[in-house]
């Protein structure tokens, strides 16, 4: 009986001596404000749809090296060309940043005024280099930018182009002897610009391993989902497509060159 | 015979006296750099796919009042929510401009830094007022912006929301007693926020005449194509979808409330 009284008296101290653990749940990093919210129960985030994880798991994910992707933008870049993939890669947890020739504001689609994160003078390296269509001759006719793209080649694991962004990769000598695609009205022109390549029409994207080129404008969404499927699995690509309500998504709609 | 000689001598003067007409062809206004290019033959523009018109026709189109659409943006706005419709309305020849609470740069999707064209202090009126999802509470919880939206109502012909942008229209009292939709994870929340509305799930967009609300993120593209079909005809919507290679486009996929 004395022992029981002793235990009862010690109870508050025994409880407080238990190590404190954070039992709340968090959204895995997705680049949205829900990154900063904690939840009292397990489940999915109502905002981004990702499965909630413990604080410890989140800290571990955050500590891992994220896949980085450089979005090279220029005056006259087509807005959906880059915005579709930006949406996809953001939800895949990639580190997406924008680069232009200079840090001066640029205009997309004659409408949207954008401040790039970096210029070619200070852009960090990235795992993936992405280019987009529109007035691509602004870039293909700029030897300084083409030389800069070439200079980053050793540090770049892979390339991703949407629409006539393929002309930029072509000018940098990256499409030689590959099967590639571009905007449907530019198939013949790209074939002339890169005679050694085989330019395909009627394909949503072509994946050569290191280099993915997609068809025009909205096809960038499918190409980006394909890249996510390749790097993070098909389930992750399907989750993102469902979250974006891209309900017409068809996996493996492109050509994968092996 | 004398008359014939007279005519032959006068021939160069008769020819030069003929009124000079510009026989080149132009791209109808589309907001891209091809707006500034002239073509020697009739046909379609290789850049934007629009059927070329004579200089006189182009001048006539330019002189017509364009449909204007205000894209209201805010910190945390979802990038594809607005970029998909921006692409569509740009090719439909609408006058698209961006407005935010202030002219300070804002960040979309935690990535894209944007300079809005106008603030709520100097934004011109627009035929259509468009709002988008993301961290929409930045706007729904801002009485100054909600009051500004209400103050423009008489000058606004119609409203267009994508994803959780519907919460902003709801807060401005614009969705009362209507059938509406929103992001798939926010159906119940919008129903709580606007009890008199009927919030529908599994519909790509709902058109109430003056007010169109779309489902989440990529559904904005379908809603925008529907609005173009309504204002400029189904052929124009199909032409734009084909140009964007939005090859899974299905016309009339939404609900039109009559």
Short mmCIF file of C-alpha atoms in Angstrom, two decimals, chain A residues 3-208:
data_model
loop_
_atom_site.label_atom_id
_atom_site.label_comp_id
_atom_site.label_asym_id
_atom_site.label_seq_id
_atom_site.Cartn_x
_atom_site.Cartn_y
_atom_site.Cartn_z
CA UNK A 3 4.37 1.57 -2.60
CA UNK A 4 1.08 2.52 -4.28
CA UNK A 5 1.01 5.90 -2.46
CA UNK A 6 4.62 6.47 -3.46
CA UNK A 7 3.72 5.79 -7.12
CA UNK A 8 0.69 8.10 -6.95
CA UNK A 9 2.80 10.90 -5.48
CA UNK A 10 5.48 10.40 -8.15
CA UNK A 11 2.97 10.12 -11.06
CA UNK A 12 3.13 13.77 -12.25
CA UNK A 13 6.94 13.61 -12.29
CA UNK A 14 6.97 10.25 -14.12
CA UNK A 15 4.65 11.71 -16.81
CA UNK A 16 6.66 14.89 -17.24
CA UNK A 17 9.86 12.85 -17.45
CA UNK A 18 8.54 11.12 -20.61
CA UNK A 19 10.42 12.51 -23.64
CA UNK A 20 8.34 15.18 -25.49
CA UNK A 21 7.50 14.19 -29.09
CA UNK A 22 5.65 16.30 -31.65
CA UNK A 23 2.52 14.29 -32.47
CA UNK A 24 1.16 16.69 -35.08
CA UNK A 25 1.13 15.95 -38.82
CA UNK A 26 2.53 18.03 -41.66
CA UNK A 27 2.17 18.36 -45.38
CA UNK A 28 5.29 17.14 -47.24
CA UNK A 29 7.09 20.09 -48.86
CA UNK A 30 5.04 21.26 -51.87
CA UNK A 31 5.91 24.97 -52.18
CA UNK A 32 2.48 26.14 -51.04
CA UNK A 33 1.42 27.82 -47.80
CA UNK A 34 0.18 24.48 -46.46
CA UNK A 35 3.90 23.76 -45.97
CA UNK A 36 3.58 25.89 -42.82
CA UNK A 37 0.43 24.27 -41.36
CA UNK A 38 0.31 21.48 -38.78
CA UNK A 39 -2.61 19.03 -38.46
CA UNK A 40 -3.79 17.19 -35.35
CA UNK A 41 -4.77 14.01 -37.24
CA UNK A 42 -3.23 11.85 -39.96
CA UNK A 43 -4.81 11.98 -43.43
CA UNK A 44 -4.37 14.13 -46.53
CA UNK A 45 -3.84 17.87 -46.87
CA UNK A 46 -7.06 19.56 -47.99
CA UNK A 47 -5.04 22.13 -49.91
CA UNK A 48 -2.50 20.14 -51.91
CA UNK A 49 -3.84 16.59 -51.51
CA UNK A 50 -0.55 15.12 -50.29
CA UNK A 51 -0.53 12.43 -47.59
CA UNK A 52 0.40 14.04 -44.27
CA UNK A 53 3.60 12.90 -42.56
CA UNK A 54 5.00 13.29 -39.04
CA UNK A 55 7.21 16.27 -38.21
CA UNK A 56 10.19 13.92 -38.05
CA UNK A 57 9.47 12.53 -41.53
CA UNK A 58 9.03 16.05 -42.89
CA UNK A 59 12.36 17.16 -41.42
CA UNK A 60 13.97 14.12 -43.05
CA UNK A 61 12.40 14.91 -46.47
CA UNK A 62 13.44 18.57 -46.20
CA UNK A 63 17.01 17.53 -45.42
CA UNK A 64 17.17 15.37 -48.57
CA UNK A 65 18.55 16.97 -51.71
CA UNK A 66 15.64 18.12 -53.87
CA UNK A 67 15.68 17.63 -57.63
CA UNK A 68 16.46 21.09 -59.03
CA UNK A 69 15.14 22.40 -62.34
CA UNK A 70 16.11 25.62 -64.09
CA UNK A 71 13.29 27.24 -66.09
CA UNK A 72 15.02 29.41 -68.71
CA UNK A 73 12.59 32.22 -69.68
CA UNK A 74 12.83 35.07 -72.22
CA UNK A 75 10.78 37.94 -73.60
CA UNK A 76 7.90 36.41 -75.57
CA UNK A 77 7.96 32.99 -73.87
CA UNK A 78 4.56 31.26 -74.18
CA UNK A 79 2.76 31.35 -70.82
CA UNK A 80 1.22 27.85 -70.74
CA UNK A 81 4.45 26.30 -72.08
CA UNK A 82 6.18 26.92 -68.77
CA UNK A 83 3.25 27.30 -66.36
CA UNK A 84 1.91 23.77 -66.93
CA UNK A 85 5.25 22.09 -66.11
CA UNK A 86 5.82 24.58 -63.24
CA UNK A 87 2.54 23.41 -61.66
CA UNK A 88 3.52 19.74 -62.08
CA UNK A 89 7.11 20.04 -60.79
CA UNK A 90 5.98 22.20 -57.87
CA UNK A 91 3.67 19.43 -56.63
CA UNK A 92 6.42 16.86 -57.22
CA UNK A 93 8.50 18.77 -54.65
CA UNK A 94 11.18 19.84 -57.17
CA UNK A 95 13.20 22.98 -56.54
CA UNK A 96 12.05 25.12 -59.48
CA UNK A 97 13.74 28.45 -60.22
CA UNK A 98 13.60 30.88 -63.14
CA UNK A 99 16.54 32.28 -65.10
CA UNK A 100 16.69 34.81 -67.93
CA UNK A 101 19.56 36.50 -69.77
CA UNK A 102 19.39 39.40 -67.34
CA UNK A 103 17.34 40.10 -64.23
CA UNK A 104 15.30 42.74 -66.07
CA UNK A 105 11.54 42.01 -66.04
CA UNK A 106 10.40 40.07 -69.10
CA UNK A 107 6.95 39.73 -70.66
CA UNK A 108 5.32 36.38 -71.40
CA UNK A 109 2.61 36.13 -74.08
CA UNK A 110 2.65 39.93 -74.40
CA UNK A 111 0.82 40.07 -71.05
CA UNK A 112 2.51 38.64 -67.96
CA UNK A 113 5.41 40.65 -66.50
CA UNK A 114 7.91 38.37 -64.73
CA UNK A 115 10.97 39.03 -62.58
CA UNK A 116 13.41 36.13 -63.11
CA UNK A 117 15.11 34.72 -60.03
CA UNK A 118 18.56 34.72 -61.63
CA UNK A 119 20.44 35.97 -64.67
CA UNK A 120 22.88 33.85 -66.68
CA UNK A 121 25.62 35.60 -64.67
CA UNK A 122 24.56 34.17 -61.30
CA UNK A 123 22.24 31.18 -61.93
CA UNK A 124 23.13 28.15 -59.82
CA UNK A 125 23.54 24.74 -61.50
CA UNK A 126 20.43 22.55 -61.79
CA UNK A 127 19.83 18.84 -62.30
CA UNK A 128 17.41 19.59 -65.15
CA UNK A 129 17.52 22.44 -67.69
CA UNK A 130 14.10 23.36 -69.14
CA UNK A 131 13.30 25.61 -72.11
CA UNK A 132 9.99 26.67 -73.60
CA UNK A 133 8.49 27.94 -76.86
CA UNK A 134 7.10 31.25 -78.05
CA UNK A 135 9.42 33.78 -79.63
CA UNK A 136 12.27 31.30 -79.28
CA UNK A 137 14.39 33.16 -81.87
CA UNK A 138 15.07 35.72 -79.11
CA UNK A 139 17.23 32.95 -77.62
CA UNK A 140 18.33 30.89 -80.64
CA UNK A 141 19.77 34.07 -82.21
CA UNK A 142 21.65 35.01 -79.04
CA UNK A 143 25.15 33.43 -79.15
CA UNK A 144 25.84 34.52 -75.56
CA UNK A 145 22.88 32.55 -74.17
CA UNK A 146 23.59 29.51 -76.38
CA UNK A 147 27.23 29.52 -75.19
CA UNK A 148 25.98 29.76 -71.58
CA UNK A 149 23.67 26.74 -72.07
CA UNK A 150 26.58 24.75 -73.53
CA UNK A 151 28.86 25.80 -70.66
CA UNK A 152 26.45 24.22 -68.13
CA UNK A 153 26.28 20.87 -69.93
CA UNK A 154 28.61 18.93 -67.63
CA UNK A 155 26.63 19.93 -64.53
CA UNK A 156 23.25 19.19 -66.19
CA UNK A 157 21.80 15.70 -65.86
CA UNK A 158 18.92 16.13 -68.29
CA UNK A 159 17.07 18.53 -70.58
CA UNK A 160 13.37 19.23 -71.05
CA UNK A 161 11.87 21.31 -73.86
CA UNK A 162 8.27 22.26 -74.58
CA UNK A 163 6.98 23.37 -78.00
CA UNK A 164 9.53 25.45 -79.99
CA UNK A 165 11.86 25.40 -76.99
CA UNK A 166 13.34 22.45 -78.94
CA UNK A 167 14.95 24.98 -81.34
CA UNK A 168 17.00 26.30 -78.41
CA UNK A 169 18.26 22.82 -77.50
CA UNK A 170 18.92 22.22 -81.21
CA UNK A 171 20.97 25.41 -81.51
CA UNK A 172 23.02 24.27 -78.50
CA UNK A 173 23.81 21.05 -80.41
CA UNK A 174 21.85 18.88 -77.99
CA UNK A 175 19.41 17.27 -80.46
CA UNK A 176 21.87 15.91 -83.05
CA UNK A 177 21.03 12.34 -84.15
CA UNK A 178 18.06 12.12 -81.72
CA UNK A 179 14.34 11.51 -82.25
CA UNK A 180 12.60 14.67 -81.14
CA UNK A 181 9.36 16.65 -81.43
CA UNK A 182 8.12 20.24 -81.27
CA UNK A 183 5.07 22.45 -81.95
CA UNK A 184 2.94 20.92 -84.74
CA UNK A 185 3.48 23.88 -87.10
CA UNK A 186 7.27 23.80 -86.63
CA UNK A 187 8.05 20.16 -87.47
CA UNK A 188 9.56 20.94 -90.90
CA UNK A 189 11.45 23.98 -89.63
CA UNK A 190 13.07 22.00 -86.80
CA UNK A 191 14.00 19.28 -89.28
CA UNK A 192 15.79 21.95 -91.38
CA UNK A 193 17.46 23.44 -88.30
CA UNK A 194 18.73 20.05 -87.04
CA UNK A 195 19.15 17.87 -90.17
CA UNK A 196 20.68 14.92 -88.28
CA UNK A 197 17.68 14.63 -85.93
CA UNK A 198 14.47 12.75 -86.76
CA UNK A 199 11.66 15.21 -86.00
CA UNK A 200 8.43 13.38 -85.26
CA UNK A 201 4.89 14.70 -85.55
CA UNK A 202 1.78 13.42 -83.78
CA UNK A 203 3.60 12.41 -80.61
CA UNK A 204 2.97 14.09 -77.25
CA UNK A 205 6.61 13.87 -76.12
CA UNK A 206 9.80 11.98 -77.01
CA UNK A 207 12.12 10.78 -74.25
CA UNK A 208 15.69 9.98 -75.34
#
